[in-house]
Amino acid sequence: MNSYRIGIISLLVVLSFVFCAAPVHAETTRDQIEFANGLFHRGFHSEAIEEYERYLSETPDGADALLAWLRMGRSAIIIGRYDKALRAFQQAEAKAETLEQRLDAQVSQGEALFFLKRYADAISILQAPSEGGALETRARALYYLGRAHLESNDNESAVAIFNTLVTELPDSSLVPFAQYHLGFALIEANDMEGAATAFSAAANAPGADANLRMESRFRAAELYDKLGWTAAALGAYEQLRAEFPDSEYARRADYGYAWALYHSGQYEDALNMARDFIKEYPEAPHAPGFEYLRGNCLYQLRRYEDALRIYSALREQFQDSAFAARALYKIAWTRYLMNATAEAREAILTFLDIHADSELYGDALYLLGTIRVAEGDYEEALKEFRLVAEKYPAGEFSADALFKAGECYAQLGLRNEAARTFEEFARRYPGNPLTEEAMLRSGDARFTAEDFAEALKNYERILEAPGDARIEEETLYRLAVTNHNLKQYDESVAAFQRLLDKFPGGQHAAEAYFRIGEHQLRLGKDPLQAIEAYQAALEAEPDGMFAVRAKQGLAAARFEQKDYKQAAEQILELLREHPETPLSEDAYLWCGQWLREQERWDAAAIVYDAVLASSPEHEERGALLFMLAECREKEGSADKAIEAYAKALEMAPEPQRAAEIQYRMGRLYEARDEADKALALYEAAANLDGGEASARARFQLGAVQETLGNHESAARNYMRLAILYVHETLSPEALWRAGNCYQRLGNDSQAISVFKELIEDYPDSSFARQAREVIETATSETTAE
């Protein structure tokens, strides 16, 4: 199993302490056992083993034989002589006189077997002590039992066992280590949210080993970023950098923090951070990754020339780095987006030639297919798309590749193959946004291939010498529709244009303009021409059957034109005027996100209300309710915000999201002077494992109690925050407020004690300076008396 292993030395120290606590049956007449014990306590484990062996050879049945075997085994574990440790613990089990002694020896055997990688044997002997015995004996048994299952790739059992240790023996010193390994087990089970929670718990465990806390904090931050929880990721990285500023993980946190900024769309900030890091640490291991990040930021900012310069320099400077291959891949995409099709093709062909084993190979084939389409070479494009769809089914572009293969078949006139491909797409990707279109195209392809070919000939013969104007208009319309059904879109558009030229105010004008707009947008890739056509369709029939679809097309075309403001306004108009006509989920979500970024909270709330109404069983309903509530809160609609937050809470979110919701509801009630409701919500949030939100909730508990004059309760909450959370901003203020509360209660000695803790833990805080002044004043008054 590929997972980092941390804290082994620290863990052995913990376990050594447990063994040191075993009762020593001192025999003052036997200097030998005392000498061996002295070596053991001083950490001279090889020498201690020799002396224990000498003692046991002389007095194998002595009063201290059991202790000697146990400590000999413990010494052997510490120096890595696991076979010897196993034999010693087996002898200890034979000497055991009580059940607890026997369980202790069995746990130690299981530990030795674990380090010998005899996982099945370890699991067998650890089963009994994992079910009973003293706290630390059972804790050790559960810990190594969980690890043995984890190394045996039995993740389900490992997760259950580590959870048992954490929940049933929370006071064990092994709990932070168990939470750490639980995180890896949950990653293997693809439960990234659970893994993030486990690592966060290990990082926040009081008194946990510093190295364990440091790595756990880092891994939690990484997972937050992968989950898309960028705010949580940024917060975790910030805390890691603050707690361990000179560590290796601080540098790695810089790297993760910069990428989290990038993933949250803060491209300028990520770009500046990457540039500053490279300037200060040009030889750092993360330098290639930072250079790649710089290129990506410039790419996202559409500064394509600058991005190309960075990517090219990266390939030259770090030729052996994995990022060199990625840079070449991005060079190809950049060239393509700059409409330098030939250069893009050359770059991606070079990538495919020299990086055949790259994880991006399938994505590169997709780009090559896209370039072939841009060049009009549908046969070659089809080969690439089919290869991506068949050989890389889990790739980012697999679904799009299969759909585009269907389009290529259609472009090549192979309608039966197009139909089969679109049907295959619908079967493989039932939840994809393109599935409905694929089904429609499949139906069209089969229908037209079987029924309309001969009809086209008849329409064209009629139009060679039209007589009646009414018949000519209908024939032109049917010719256009039939070509459309046959996927002969250029001919269809030409027919619709002929119809408009001959009958500009005719009964089919609105549809003709609409179809032309669809063609320009979907196939012609000319959103400007599409906008003109859609607007003409609306002018022809503002309330006709194509009006709503024309407005939807306008929104899509304006989005393609990067006219996001107008696109959002169009979607809002549709929602207000045609709520009975749902838009695509992508349109809702994009529009809502854009409006939030523009801080148009009331408009964003309309969008989220709409998507919730149109998709009552949406799998992300809880997240959508949270965003709706946030918008209502930002626009000042406290009642509606509370209602939406309450519904989001009913969706049983994970602890961090639940804590955030309860904290925000508490703030809203507090602003309305409803202290009882606010306190109840703060209490619930504070008692969850909710990270930052739980810490802030605990602080507000103290603040509200302080405002109410309940200084003892306020002080208790402030102190709980300071003890349970290491927070650079909240902790010093909490200590300062706690001290003030104790002063108001007349407990000056307690206040001084808290102020001293504040000065010691946060010497640079402004609150520390105030605390010093209070202590100096108190000292002066005492001296004067």
JSON list of C-alpha atoms in Angstrom, two decimals, residues 698-721 734 737-739 741-742 744-745:
[
{"chain": "A", "resi": 698, "resn": "ARG", "atom": "CA", "xyz": [-17.26, 28.67, 20.39]},
{"chain": "A", "resi": 699, "resn": "PHE", "atom": "CA", "xyz": [-15.97, 32.26, 20.38]},
{"chain": "A", "resi": 700, "resn": "GLN", "atom": "CA", "xyz": [-19.46, 33.65, 19.74]},
{"chain": "A", "resi": 701, "resn": "LEU", "atom": "CA", "xyz": [-20.82, 31.57, 22.61]},
{"chain": "A", "resi": 702, "resn": "GLY", "atom": "CA", "xyz": [-18.44, 33.41, 24.86]},
{"chain": "A", "resi": 703, "resn": "ALA", "atom": "CA", "xyz": [-19.19, 36.78, 23.27]},
{"chain": "A", "resi": 704, "resn": "VAL", "atom": "CA", "xyz": [-22.97, 36.44, 23.64]},
{"chain": "A", "resi": 705, "resn": "GLN", "atom": "CA", "xyz": [-22.67, 35.21, 27.25]},
{"chain": "A", "resi": 706, "resn": "GLU", "atom": "CA", "xyz": [-20.34, 38.10, 27.99]},
{"chain": "A", "resi": 707, "resn": "THR", "atom": "CA", "xyz": [-22.85, 40.56, 26.50]},
{"chain": "A", "resi": 708, "resn": "LEU", "atom": "CA", "xyz": [-25.56, 39.02, 28.66]},
{"chain": "A", "resi": 709, "resn": "GLY", "atom": "CA", "xyz": [-23.39, 39.48, 31.75]},
{"chain": "A", "resi": 710, "resn": "ASN", "atom": "CA", "xyz": [-22.80, 35.74, 32.22]},
{"chain": "A", "resi": 711, "resn": "HIS", "atom": "CA", "xyz": [-19.08, 36.20, 32.74]},
{"chain": "A", "resi": 712, "resn": "GLU", "atom": "CA", "xyz": [-18.41, 32.78, 34.22]},
{"chain": "A", "resi": 713, "resn": "SER", "atom": "CA", "xyz": [-20.00, 31.00, 31.26]},
{"chain": "A", "resi": 714, "resn": "ALA", "atom": "CA", "xyz": [-18.32, 33.39, 28.84]},
{"chain": "A", "resi": 715, "resn": "ALA", "atom": "CA", "xyz": [-14.89, 32.73, 30.40]},
{"chain": "A", "resi": 716, "resn": "ARG", "atom": "CA", "xyz": [-15.46, 28.98, 30.25]},
{"chain": "A", "resi": 717, "resn": "ASN", "atom": "CA", "xyz": [-16.26, 29.13, 26.51]},
{"chain": "A", "resi": 718, "resn": "TYR", "atom": "CA", "xyz": [-13.32, 31.41, 25.78]},
{"chain": "A", "resi": 719, "resn": "MET", "atom": "CA", "xyz": [-10.96, 29.07, 27.62]},
{"chain": "A", "resi": 720, "resn": "ARG", "atom": "CA", "xyz": [-12.42, 26.04, 25.84]},
{"chain": "A", "resi": 721, "resn": "LEU", "atom": "CA", "xyz": [-11.63, 27.72, 22.51]},
{"chain": "A", "resi": 734, "resn": "ALA", "atom": "CA", "xyz": [-10.34, 34.54, 23.57]},
{"chain": "A", "resi": 737, "resn": "ARG", "atom": "CA", "xyz": [-11.60, 38.20, 26.99]},
{"chain": "A", "resi": 738, "resn": "ALA", "atom": "CA", "xyz": [-11.44, 35.27, 29.41]},
{"chain": "A", "resi": 739, "resn": "GLY", "atom": "CA", "xyz": [-9.02, 37.23, 31.60]},
{"chain": "A", "resi": 741, "resn": "CYS", "atom": "CA", "xyz": [-14.28, 38.03, 32.53]},
{"chain": "A", "resi": 742, "resn": "TYR", "atom": "CA", "xyz": [-12.34, 36.63, 35.50]},
{"chain": "A", "resi": 744, "resn": "ARG", "atom": "CA", "xyz": [-15.18, 41.09, 36.50]},
{"chain": "A", "resi": 745, "resn": "LEU", "atom": "CA", "xyz": [-15.87, 38.01, 38.62]}
]
